[in-house]
mmCIF file of C-alpha atoms and ligand atoms in Angstrom:
data_model
loop_
_atom_site.group_PDB
_atom_site.id
_atom_site.type_symbol
_atom_site.label_atom_id
_atom_site.label_comp_id
_atom_site.label_asym_id
_atom_site.label_seq_id
_atom_site.Cartn_x
_atom_site.Cartn_y
_atom_site.Cartn_z
ATOM 1 C CA MET E 1 15.412 -21.395 -26.188
ATOM 2 C CA ALA E 2 11.612 -21.467 -26.261
ATOM 3 C CA SER E 3 10.368 -24.543 -28.151
ATOM 4 C CA ALA E 4 6.744 -25.807 -28.421
ATOM 5 C CA LEU E 5 4.507 -24.724 -25.557
ATOM 6 C CA PRO E 6 4.419 -27.350 -22.794
ATOM 7 C CA ALA E 7 0.909 -28.609 -21.878
ATOM 8 C CA PHE E 8 0.001 -28.635 -18.184
ATOM 9 C CA THR E 9 -0.883 -31.892 -16.465
ATOM 10 C CA LEU E 10 -3.062 -31.722 -13.354
ATOM 11 C CA GLU E 11 -2.453 -33.623 -10.117
ATOM 12 C CA ARG E 12 -5.108 -32.661 -7.577
ATOM 13 C CA ASN E 13 -4.125 -32.189 -3.955
ATOM 14 C CA PRO E 14 -5.324 -35.392 -2.159
ATOM 15 C CA GLN E 15 -5.327 -33.453 1.141
ATOM 16 C CA PRO E 16 -6.783 -29.980 0.480
ATOM 17 C CA VAL E 17 -7.388 -27.645 3.386
ATOM 18 C CA ALA E 18 -10.690 -28.577 5.092
ATOM 19 C CA ILE E 19 -13.660 -26.462 4.028
ATOM 20 C CA ALA E 20 -14.337 -25.047 7.516
ATOM 21 C CA GLU E 21 -10.647 -24.149 7.977
ATOM 22 C CA ARG E 22 -10.538 -22.516 4.547
ATOM 23 C CA ALA E 23 -13.632 -20.442 5.333
ATOM 24 C CA LYS E 24 -11.961 -19.224 8.517
ATOM 25 C CA LEU E 25 -8.780 -18.245 6.634
ATOM 26 C CA LEU E 26 -10.712 -16.466 3.876
ATOM 27 C CA ALA E 27 -12.662 -14.308 6.270
ATOM 28 C CA ASP E 28 -9.499 -12.405 7.280
ATOM 29 C CA PRO E 29 -6.497 -13.477 5.173
ATOM 30 C CA GLY E 30 -4.275 -10.405 5.659
ATOM 31 C CA PHE E 31 -1.492 -10.306 3.041
ATOM 32 C CA GLY E 32 0.752 -13.162 1.909
ATOM 33 C CA ARG E 33 0.272 -15.611 4.780
ATOM 34 C CA VAL E 34 -2.506 -17.836 3.435
ATOM 35 C CA PHE E 35 -1.924 -20.073 0.408
ATOM 36 C CA THR E 36 -4.112 -22.214 -1.790
ATOM 37 C CA ASP E 37 -3.960 -26.001 -2.294
ATOM 38 C CA HIS E 38 -2.048 -26.077 -5.587
ATOM 39 C CA MET E 39 0.901 -24.541 -7.481
ATOM 40 C CA ALA E 40 2.035 -24.444 -11.098
ATOM 41 C CA ILE E 41 5.538 -25.628 -11.931
ATOM 42 C CA VAL E 42 7.518 -25.795 -15.199
ATOM 43 C CA ARG E 43 11.146 -26.778 -15.690
ATOM 44 C CA TYR E 44 13.728 -25.322 -18.019
ATOM 45 C CA THR E 45 16.853 -27.128 -19.143
ATOM 46 C CA GLU E 46 19.373 -25.602 -21.526
ATOM 47 C CA GLY E 47 19.161 -27.384 -24.869
ATOM 48 C CA LYS E 48 15.697 -28.760 -24.106
ATOM 49 C CA GLY E 49 13.741 -25.593 -23.314
ATOM 50 C CA TRP E 50 10.619 -25.473 -21.138
ATOM 51 C CA HIS E 51 9.166 -28.853 -20.200
ATOM 52 C CA ASP E 52 7.352 -30.841 -17.534
ATOM 53 C CA ALA E 53 4.517 -28.311 -16.967
ATOM 54 C CA ARG E 54 2.310 -29.319 -14.070
ATOM 55 C CA ILE E 55 -0.405 -28.078 -11.783
ATOM 56 C CA ALA E 56 0.428 -29.970 -8.583
ATOM 57 C CA PRO E 57 -0.321 -29.962 -4.845
ATOM 58 C CA ARG E 58 1.445 -26.998 -3.216
ATOM 59 C CA LYS E 59 4.290 -28.350 -1.138
ATOM 60 C CA PRO E 60 7.918 -27.568 -0.245
ATOM 61 C CA ILE E 61 10.442 -28.030 -3.020
ATOM 62 C CA ALA E 62 13.781 -29.721 -2.409
ATOM 63 C CA LEU E 63 16.853 -27.720 -3.455
ATOM 64 C CA ASP E 64 20.425 -28.894 -3.627
ATOM 65 C CA PRO E 65 22.546 -26.729 -1.259
ATOM 66 C CA ALA E 66 24.606 -25.740 -4.323
ATOM 67 C CA SER E 67 21.542 -24.589 -6.292
ATOM 68 C CA ALA E 68 22.656 -21.354 -7.990
ATOM 69 C CA VAL E 69 19.809 -19.176 -6.693
ATOM 70 C CA LEU E 70 20.924 -19.735 -3.079
ATOM 71 C CA HIS E 71 24.287 -18.196 -3.855
ATOM 72 C CA TYR E 72 23.911 -15.644 -6.639
ATOM 73 C CA ALA E 73 20.205 -14.670 -6.363
ATOM 74 C CA GLN E 74 19.299 -15.226 -10.003
ATOM 75 C CA GLU E 75 15.560 -14.896 -9.370
ATOM 76 C CA ILE E 76 12.661 -12.855 -10.730
ATOM 77 C CA PHE E 77 8.980 -12.641 -9.869
ATOM 78 C CA GLU E 78 5.660 -11.022 -10.734
ATOM 79 C CA GLY E 79 2.596 -9.980 -8.792
ATOM 80 C CA LEU E 80 -0.937 -9.725 -10.145
ATOM 81 C CA LYS E 81 -4.436 -10.249 -8.870
ATOM 82 C CA ALA E 82 -7.543 -12.197 -9.807
ATOM 83 C CA TYR E 83 -10.990 -10.958 -8.735
ATOM 84 C CA ARG E 84 -14.502 -12.315 -8.551
ATOM 85 C CA LEU E 85 -16.439 -9.886 -10.691
ATOM 86 C CA ALA E 86 -19.845 -8.506 -9.869
ATOM 87 C CA ASP E 87 -21.420 -11.114 -12.196
ATOM 88 C CA GLY E 88 -19.607 -14.006 -10.426
ATOM 89 C CA THR E 89 -16.968 -14.747 -13.084
ATOM 90 C CA MET E 90 -13.269 -14.759 -12.266
ATOM 91 C CA ALA E 91 -10.885 -12.342 -13.989
ATOM 92 C CA MET E 92 -7.273 -11.214 -13.913
ATOM 93 C CA PHE E 93 -6.195 -7.588 -14.352
ATOM 94 C CA ARG E 94 -3.799 -6.980 -17.280
ATOM 95 C CA PRO E 95 -1.967 -10.345 -17.048
ATOM 96 C CA ASP E 96 -0.443 -9.773 -20.498
ATOM 97 C CA ALA E 97 1.441 -6.779 -19.062
ATOM 98 C CA ASN E 98 2.846 -8.969 -16.301
ATOM 99 C CA ALA E 99 3.864 -11.610 -18.838
ATOM 100 C CA ARG E 100 5.796 -8.970 -20.812
ATOM 101 C CA ARG E 101 7.436 -7.496 -17.724
ATOM 102 C CA PHE E 102 8.404 -10.997 -16.540
ATOM 103 C CA ASN E 103 10.347 -11.481 -19.727
ATOM 104 C CA GLN E 104 11.957 -8.050 -19.474
ATOM 105 C CA SER E 105 13.136 -9.023 -15.978
ATOM 106 C CA ALA E 106 14.311 -12.398 -17.340
ATOM 107 C CA GLU E 107 16.387 -10.638 -19.973
ATOM 108 C CA ARG E 108 18.040 -8.351 -17.405
ATOM 109 C CA LEU E 109 18.867 -11.298 -15.135
ATOM 110 C CA ALA E 110 20.266 -13.416 -18.042
ATOM 111 C CA MET E 111 17.452 -15.928 -17.721
ATOM 112 C CA PRO E 112 15.477 -17.671 -20.480
ATOM 113 C CA LYS E 113 12.247 -16.073 -21.623
ATOM 114 C CA LEU E 114 9.023 -17.880 -20.776
ATOM 115 C CA PRO E 115 6.511 -17.908 -23.642
ATOM 116 C CA GLU E 116 3.833 -15.385 -22.694
ATOM 117 C CA GLU E 117 1.122 -17.963 -23.418
ATOM 118 C CA THR E 118 2.742 -20.389 -20.913
ATOM 119 C CA PHE E 119 2.794 -17.620 -18.271
ATOM 120 C CA LEU E 120 -0.889 -16.853 -18.907
ATOM 121 C CA GLU E 121 -1.956 -20.485 -19.108
ATOM 122 C CA SER E 122 -0.157 -21.423 -15.871
ATOM 123 C CA ILE E 123 -2.168 -18.753 -14.067
ATOM 124 C CA ARG E 124 -5.514 -19.491 -15.708
ATOM 125 C CA GLN E 125 -5.194 -23.202 -14.881
ATOM 126 C CA LEU E 126 -4.115 -22.576 -11.312
ATOM 127 C CA VAL E 127 -6.905 -20.110 -10.636
ATOM 128 C CA ARG E 128 -9.453 -22.575 -12.051
ATOM 129 C CA VAL E 129 -8.221 -25.364 -9.770
ATOM 130 C CA ASP E 130 -8.146 -23.112 -6.692
ATOM 131 C CA ARG E 131 -11.364 -21.220 -7.552
ATOM 132 C CA ASP E 132 -12.838 -21.850 -4.089
ATOM 133 C CA TRP E 133 -10.137 -19.714 -2.464
ATOM 134 C CA PHE E 134 -11.468 -16.205 -3.179
ATOM 135 C CA PRO E 135 -11.512 -14.277 0.086
ATOM 136 C CA THR E 136 -14.875 -13.324 1.502
ATOM 137 C CA VAL E 137 -13.435 -10.193 3.131
ATOM 138 C CA GLU E 138 -14.347 -6.822 1.541
ATOM 139 C CA GLY E 139 -11.788 -5.872 -1.140
ATOM 140 C CA GLY E 140 -10.313 -9.411 -1.144
ATOM 141 C CA SER E 141 -8.647 -11.021 -4.164
ATOM 142 C CA LEU E 142 -6.231 -13.751 -5.176
ATOM 143 C CA TYR E 143 -2.703 -12.389 -5.188
ATOM 144 C CA ILE E 144 -0.873 -14.416 -7.848
ATOM 145 C CA ARG E 145 2.886 -14.791 -7.522
ATOM 146 C CA PRO E 146 4.689 -16.242 -10.570
ATOM 147 C CA PHE E 147 8.452 -16.591 -10.086
ATOM 148 C CA MET E 148 11.507 -18.168 -11.701
ATOM 149 C CA PHE E 149 14.882 -19.083 -10.235
ATOM 150 C CA ALA E 150 18.217 -20.553 -11.246
ATOM 151 C CA ASN E 151 18.474 -24.187 -10.179
ATOM 152 C CA GLU E 152 21.750 -25.445 -11.635
ATOM 153 C CA VAL E 153 23.952 -27.217 -9.086
ATOM 154 C CA PHE E 154 27.122 -25.251 -9.734
ATOM 155 C CA LEU E 155 29.092 -22.620 -7.859
ATOM 156 C CA GLY E 156 30.647 -20.909 -10.868
ATOM 157 C CA VAL E 157 29.302 -17.425 -11.496
ATOM 158 C CA LYS E 158 27.450 -17.638 -14.810
ATOM 159 C CA PRO E 159 23.843 -17.790 -16.025
ATOM 160 C CA SER E 160 22.372 -21.054 -14.858
ATOM 161 C CA ALA E 161 21.638 -23.875 -17.285
ATOM 162 C CA GLU E 162 18.515 -24.916 -15.324
ATOM 163 C CA TYR E 163 15.532 -23.001 -14.025
ATOM 164 C CA LEU E 164 12.250 -23.601 -12.233
ATOM 165 C CA TYR E 165 9.177 -21.456 -12.929
ATOM 166 C CA LEU E 166 6.418 -21.648 -10.344
ATOM 167 C CA VAL E 167 3.138 -19.916 -9.558
ATOM 168 C CA ILE E 168 1.620 -19.803 -6.103
ATOM 169 C CA ILE E 169 -1.572 -18.007 -4.997
ATOM 170 C CA SER E 170 -2.217 -16.144 -1.787
ATOM 171 C CA PRO E 171 -5.780 -15.056 -1.003
ATOM 172 C CA VAL E 172 -5.381 -11.508 0.330
ATOM 173 C CA GLY E 173 -7.111 -8.547 1.882
ATOM 174 C CA GLY E 174 -5.292 -5.213 2.264
ATOM 175 C CA TYR E 175 -1.503 -4.951 2.132
ATOM 176 C CA PHE E 176 -1.103 -2.569 5.070
ATOM 177 C CA LYS E 177 -1.729 -4.121 8.453
ATOM 178 C CA SER E 178 -2.748 -0.921 10.150
ATOM 179 C CA GLY E 179 -5.777 -0.476 7.900
ATOM 180 C CA ALA E 180 -5.040 3.232 8.329
ATOM 181 C CA SER E 181 -6.657 5.591 5.860
ATOM 182 C CA ALA E 182 -3.255 7.044 4.906
ATOM 183 C CA VAL E 183 0.253 5.661 5.342
ATOM 184 C CA SER E 184 3.444 7.323 6.612
ATOM 185 C CA ILE E 185 6.702 7.032 4.726
ATOM 186 C CA TRP E 186 10.363 7.382 5.659
ATOM 187 C CA VAL E 187 12.795 9.100 3.293
ATOM 188 C CA SER E 188 15.871 6.926 3.143
ATOM 189 C CA GLN E 189 19.023 9.000 3.082
ATOM 190 C CA SER E 190 21.516 6.292 3.958
ATOM 191 C CA TYR E 191 20.403 3.724 1.407
ATOM 192 C CA THR E 192 19.400 3.729 -2.247
ATOM 193 C CA ARG E 193 17.481 1.048 -4.108
ATOM 194 C CA ALA E 194 18.912 1.132 -7.627
ATOM 195 C CA ALA E 195 21.525 2.891 -9.719
ATOM 196 C CA PRO E 196 21.672 3.600 -13.460
ATOM 197 C CA GLY E 197 22.678 0.422 -15.247
ATOM 198 C CA GLY E 198 21.547 -1.705 -12.303
ATOM 199 C CA THR E 199 18.456 -3.858 -11.864
ATOM 200 C CA GLY E 200 15.966 -1.234 -10.618
ATOM 201 C CA ALA E 201 13.568 -1.714 -13.528
ATOM 202 C CA ALA E 202 13.556 -5.513 -13.150
ATOM 203 C CA LYS E 203 11.359 -7.309 -10.666
ATOM 204 C CA CYS E 204 14.101 -9.400 -9.111
ATOM 205 C CA GLY E 205 14.271 -10.608 -5.524
ATOM 206 C CA GLY E 206 17.680 -8.941 -5.063
ATOM 207 C CA ASN E 207 16.098 -5.464 -5.272
ATOM 208 C CA TYR E 208 13.847 -6.294 -2.381
ATOM 209 C CA ALA E 209 16.648 -7.872 -0.330
ATOM 210 C CA ALA E 210 18.573 -4.612 -0.777
ATOM 211 C CA SER E 211 15.567 -2.579 0.382
ATOM 212 C CA LEU E 212 14.976 -4.411 3.657
ATOM 213 C CA VAL E 213 17.469 -2.525 5.805
ATOM 214 C CA ALA E 214 15.898 0.756 4.673
ATOM 215 C CA GLN E 215 12.403 -0.640 5.302
ATOM 216 C CA ALA E 216 13.546 -1.661 8.802
ATOM 217 C CA GLU E 217 14.823 1.883 9.342
ATOM 218 C CA ALA E 218 11.400 3.190 8.265
ATOM 219 C CA SER E 219 9.707 0.881 10.772
ATOM 220 C CA ARG E 220 12.011 2.073 13.547
ATOM 221 C CA HIS E 221 10.832 5.613 12.795
ATOM 222 C CA GLY E 222 7.219 4.499 13.000
ATOM 223 C CA CYS E 223 6.674 4.572 9.215
ATOM 224 C CA ASP E 224 4.766 2.103 7.049
ATOM 225 C CA GLN E 225 7.052 2.283 4.012
ATOM 226 C CA VAL E 226 10.346 3.692 2.776
ATOM 227 C CA VAL E 227 10.704 6.062 -0.180
ATOM 228 C CA PHE E 228 13.985 5.939 -2.092
ATOM 229 C CA LEU E 229 15.855 8.859 -3.677
ATOM 230 C CA ASP E 230 18.088 8.546 -6.736
ATOM 231 C CA ALA E 231 21.490 6.988 -6.165
ATOM 232 C CA ALA E 232 23.588 9.728 -7.826
ATOM 233 C CA SER E 233 22.378 12.901 -6.120
ATOM 234 C CA HIS E 234 20.027 11.751 -3.346
ATOM 235 C CA LYS E 235 17.686 14.442 -4.576
ATOM 236 C CA TRP E 236 15.027 12.942 -6.868
ATOM 237 C CA VAL E 237 12.140 10.879 -5.544
ATOM 238 C CA GLU E 238 12.111 7.449 -7.191
ATOM 239 C CA GLU E 239 9.663 4.994 -5.676
ATOM 240 C CA LEU E 240 8.729 3.170 -2.470
ATOM 241 C CA GLY E 241 10.098 -0.259 -1.530
ATOM 242 C CA GLY E 242 7.190 -1.992 -3.299
ATOM 243 C CA MET E 243 5.114 0.755 -4.929
ATOM 244 C CA ASN E 244 5.289 3.652 -7.347
ATOM 245 C CA VAL E 245 4.426 7.175 -6.188
ATOM 246 C CA PHE E 246 2.163 9.953 -7.514
ATOM 247 C CA PHE E 247 1.705 13.601 -6.542
ATOM 248 C CA ALA E 248 -1.525 15.588 -6.944
ATOM 249 C CA PHE E 249 -1.472 19.411 -7.202
ATOM 250 C CA ASP E 250 -3.915 22.198 -6.489
ATOM 251 C CA ASP E 251 -4.367 22.874 -10.236
ATOM 252 C CA GLY E 252 -5.727 19.314 -10.629
ATOM 253 C CA SER E 253 -2.582 17.926 -12.303
ATOM 254 C CA LEU E 254 -0.734 14.749 -11.373
ATOM 255 C CA GLN E 255 2.956 13.961 -11.490
ATOM 256 C CA THR E 256 4.982 10.757 -11.162
ATOM 257 C CA PRO E 257 8.708 10.073 -11.564
ATOM 258 C CA PRO E 258 9.707 9.052 -15.102
ATOM 259 C CA LEU E 259 10.762 5.509 -16.019
ATOM 260 C CA SER E 260 14.453 6.273 -15.936
ATOM 261 C CA GLY E 261 15.600 2.665 -15.732
ATOM 262 C CA THR E 262 15.970 2.718 -11.956
ATOM 263 C CA ILE E 263 12.295 2.285 -11.001
ATOM 264 C CA LEU E 264 9.865 -0.527 -11.667
ATOM 265 C CA PRO E 265 7.492 0.199 -14.586
ATOM 266 C CA GLY E 266 4.353 -0.389 -12.532
ATOM 267 C CA ILE E 267 1.231 -1.676 -14.247
ATOM 268 C CA THR E 268 -0.935 0.168 -11.718
ATOM 269 C CA ARG E 269 1.071 3.327 -12.459
ATOM 270 C CA ASP E 270 0.449 2.899 -16.172
ATOM 271 C CA SER E 271 -3.271 2.175 -15.632
ATOM 272 C CA LEU E 272 -3.753 5.240 -13.427
ATOM 273 C CA MET E 273 -2.046 7.527 -15.932
ATOM 274 C CA THR E 274 -4.361 6.224 -18.642
ATOM 275 C CA LEU E 275 -7.466 6.694 -16.479
ATOM 276 C CA ALA E 276 -6.449 10.188 -15.317
ATOM 277 C CA ARG E 277 -5.674 11.348 -18.872
ATOM 278 C CA ALA E 278 -9.009 9.980 -20.080
ATOM 279 C CA GLU E 279 -10.625 12.159 -17.403
ATOM 280 C CA GLY E 280 -8.860 15.170 -18.908
ATOM 281 C CA LEU E 281 -6.273 15.523 -16.124
ATOM 282 C CA THR E 282 -2.711 16.589 -16.958
ATOM 283 C CA VAL E 283 -0.235 13.862 -15.956
ATOM 284 C CA ARG E 284 3.496 14.652 -15.998
ATOM 285 C CA GLU E 285 6.145 11.975 -15.953
ATOM 286 C CA GLU E 286 8.876 14.236 -14.612
ATOM 287 C CA PRO E 287 11.436 14.168 -11.828
ATOM 288 C CA TYR E 288 10.315 15.611 -8.492
ATOM 289 C CA SER E 289 12.809 16.408 -5.758
ATOM 290 C CA ILE E 290 12.389 15.764 -2.059
ATOM 291 C CA ASP E 291 13.044 19.471 -1.390
ATOM 292 C CA GLN E 292 10.279 20.453 -3.813
ATOM 293 C CA TRP E 293 7.947 17.912 -2.224
ATOM 294 C CA ARG E 294 8.545 19.475 1.229
ATOM 295 C CA ALA E 295 8.157 23.045 -0.125
ATOM 296 C CA ASP E 296 4.992 22.252 -2.145
ATOM 297 C CA ALA E 297 3.381 20.477 0.817
ATOM 298 C CA ALA E 298 4.133 23.551 2.965
ATOM 299 C CA SER E 299 2.770 26.036 0.423
ATOM 300 C CA GLY E 300 -0.327 23.971 -0.297
ATOM 301 C CA ARG E 301 0.534 23.635 -4.001
ATOM 302 C CA LEU E 302 0.807 19.864 -3.423
ATOM 303 C CA THR E 303 -2.462 18.670 -2.033
ATOM 304 C CA GLU E 304 -2.054 14.875 -2.103
ATOM 305 C CA ALA E 305 0.445 12.068 -2.625
ATOM 306 C CA PHE E 306 -0.256 8.389 -3.027
ATOM 307 C CA ALA E 307 1.464 5.044 -3.484
ATOM 308 C CA CYS E 308 0.260 2.522 -6.046
ATOM 309 C CA GLY E 309 0.911 -1.093 -6.928
ATOM 310 C CA THR E 310 -0.801 -4.439 -7.258
ATOM 311 C CA ALA E 311 -0.552 -5.243 -3.561
ATOM 312 C CA ALA E 312 -1.174 -1.696 -2.292
ATOM 313 C CA VAL E 313 -3.736 -0.746 -5.013
ATOM 314 C CA VAL E 314 -3.884 3.044 -4.363
ATOM 315 C CA THR E 315 -2.851 4.079 -0.870
ATOM 316 C CA PRO E 316 -2.815 7.735 0.270
ATOM 317 C CA ILE E 317 0.457 8.991 1.775
ATOM 318 C CA GLY E 318 -0.371 11.191 4.766
ATOM 319 C CA THR E 319 2.971 11.897 6.395
ATOM 320 C CA VAL E 320 6.576 12.027 5.214
ATOM 321 C CA LYS E 321 9.377 11.686 7.773
ATOM 322 C CA SER E 322 13.123 12.165 7.399
ATOM 323 C CA PRO E 323 16.053 13.106 9.656
ATOM 324 C CA GLU E 324 15.149 16.738 8.861
ATOM 325 C CA GLY E 325 11.704 16.402 10.390
ATOM 326 C CA GLU E 326 8.264 15.554 9.117
ATOM 327 C CA PHE E 327 5.541 17.087 6.981
ATOM 328 C CA LYS E 328 2.010 16.242 5.949
ATOM 329 C CA MET E 329 0.019 16.508 2.782
ATOM 330 C CA GLY E 330 -3.113 18.522 3.556
ATOM 331 C CA THR E 331 -4.506 17.226 6.828
ATOM 332 C CA GLY E 332 -2.585 13.926 6.518
ATOM 333 C CA GLY E 333 -5.651 11.941 5.461
ATOM 334 C CA PRO E 334 -6.859 10.609 2.093
ATOM 335 C CA GLY E 335 -7.458 13.262 -0.559
ATOM 336 C CA GLN E 336 -10.301 13.515 -3.042
ATOM 337 C CA THR E 337 -8.282 13.024 -6.258
ATOM 338 C CA THR E 338 -6.589 9.936 -4.787
ATOM 339 C CA MET E 339 -9.879 8.359 -3.737
ATOM 340 C CA ARG E 340 -11.628 9.206 -7.015
ATOM 341 C CA ILE E 341 -8.904 7.671 -9.143
ATOM 342 C CA LYS E 342 -8.653 4.658 -6.876
ATOM 343 C CA GLN E 343 -12.395 4.051 -7.214
ATOM 344 C CA LYS E 344 -12.186 4.276 -10.996
ATOM 345 C CA LEU E 345 -9.496 1.606 -11.071
ATOM 346 C CA VAL E 346 -11.113 -0.688 -8.528
ATOM 347 C CA ASP E 347 -14.489 -0.494 -10.298
ATOM 348 C CA ILE E 348 -12.904 -1.657 -13.564
ATOM 349 C CA GLN E 349 -10.955 -4.396 -11.790
ATOM 350 C CA HIS E 350 -14.133 -5.752 -10.142
ATOM 351 C CA GLY E 351 -16.262 -5.522 -13.296
ATOM 352 C CA ILE E 352 -18.474 -2.791 -11.797
ATOM 353 C CA ALA E 353 -17.506 -0.178 -14.428
ATOM 354 C CA PRO E 354 -17.049 -0.698 -18.191
ATOM 355 C CA ASP E 355 -13.588 -1.765 -19.310
ATOM 356 C CA PRO E 356 -12.788 0.505 -22.280
ATOM 357 C CA HIS E 357 -9.105 -0.515 -22.397
ATOM 358 C CA GLY E 358 -9.611 -4.299 -22.443
ATOM 359 C CA TRP E 359 -7.726 -4.758 -19.166
ATOM 360 C CA VAL E 360 -9.999 -7.378 -17.591
ATOM 361 C CA SER E 361 -9.121 -10.908 -18.689
ATOM 362 C CA ARG E 362 -11.871 -13.383 -17.790
ATOM 363 C CA ILE E 363 -11.195 -16.982 -16.782
ATOM 364 C CA ASP E 364 -13.964 -19.428 -17.695
HETATM 365 N N1 PLP F 1 7.568 -0.627 -7.556
HETATM 366 C C1 PLP F 1 7.980 -1.697 -6.911
HETATM 367 C C2 PLP F 1 9.357 -1.723 -6.356
HETATM 368 C C3 PLP F 1 7.128 -2.810 -6.745
HETATM 369 O O1 PLP F 1 7.507 -3.886 -6.088
HETATM 370 C C4 PLP F 1 5.815 -2.745 -7.287
HETATM 371 C C5 PLP F 1 4.919 -3.865 -7.149
HETATM 372 O O2 PLP F 1 4.830 -4.724 -7.971
HETATM 373 C C6 PLP F 1 5.450 -1.586 -7.963
HETATM 374 C C7 PLP F 1 6.346 -0.558 -8.084
HETATM 375 C C8 PLP F 1 4.095 -1.473 -8.631
HETATM 376 O O3 PLP F 1 4.005 -2.307 -9.745
HETATM 377 P P1 PLP F 1 2.621 -2.917 -10.215
HETATM 378 O O4 PLP F 1 1.673 -1.763 -10.269
HETATM 379 O O5 PLP F 1 2.889 -3.514 -11.544
HETATM 380 O O6 PLP F 1 2.224 -3.921 -9.180
HETATM 381 C C1 COI F 2 3.234 -6.166 -5.731
HETATM 382 O O1 COI F 2 2.501 -5.211 -5.520
HETATM 383 O O2 COI F 2 2.905 -7.090 -6.485
HETATM 384 C C2 COI F 2 4.554 -6.269 -5.118
HETATM 385 O O3 COI F 2 5.363 -7.018 -5.602
HETATM 386 C C3 COI F 2 4.876 -5.463 -3.980
HETATM 387 C C4 COI F 2 5.257 -6.214 -2.755
HETATM 388 C C5 COI F 2 5.442 -5.159 -1.704
HETATM 389 C C6 COI F 2 4.265 -7.216 -2.330
#
């Protein structure tokens, strides 16, 4: 039930991080370890709808040990970024798309929908309050993490009658620690991420919990990320643990796996397809098998592959490893198509290039 939109009250943090300490953190924030002074929080109660919307000091939240999320993982989240544009204003990239996807995830997880305007307003207000937290590091941004979880104190298996929606912000630099120009990926053959009819297209915490053992396997093999194959035939490339994947061919075309219901409909994926098509490139949304990937890399037909997502932006894939051995795309470094398309996206996101699709949403 979504009744009238709740208005946010503001309680400022009486003990914000000291300015000198903040400056130190913002010079090299890494990814997901530094957090701002505030958070947004809204409650949902069955019969009452969304209420008690607040911007409050960021602090631990108390949960009853029987809170439903701790047992049955009814939880969803989003990830989007805010940038300081070339002209000094703050802006988010396609937040309306995240608001829509959040509600698609909510529907799949049997959770209440959050009015899109409440989603957008929670983020705008939080970014305004924490506006002094933009990283000073090159390529830095505010990584915004809205999430919602079941909070009814009940051990019966059913959709919860109570939920909390929160937004936290992490000032970030690059996602990959190595800072390498291209990443290596491990082809998981023992584990799959999602099956038809499952939750693969939803952004729910459970998908990531299920990917961790495969990600750990990737790390053991010296790889940065894991790539999953389809659950039924272990043949078709789906996506990485936290990113979509693209392939670039010697005829200038691009290909990416189709939205079959088992992969996340990435907003970066959608943006890159739009930008590439506007450049006149052919973009196919068609299945691509791991065997074809290996063969095309060997023949030189496939010249580049890259991962894309909010956290990873556009990251070249240099090496692919599996129990059958390893292969490289080209020389294993970043390719020209990848870097050109990345630059196009990043320039729009930072307000350097015009924004013909209306993707940049300014915050006054
Ligand atoms: N696939 C998965 C599993 C992800 O976690 C993400 C990151 O959000 C993506 C793809 C890319 O989605 P987006 O471009 O919307 O960030
Ligand atoms: C994102 O890019 O927003 C994600 O959720 C991916 C995760 C690996 C941080």
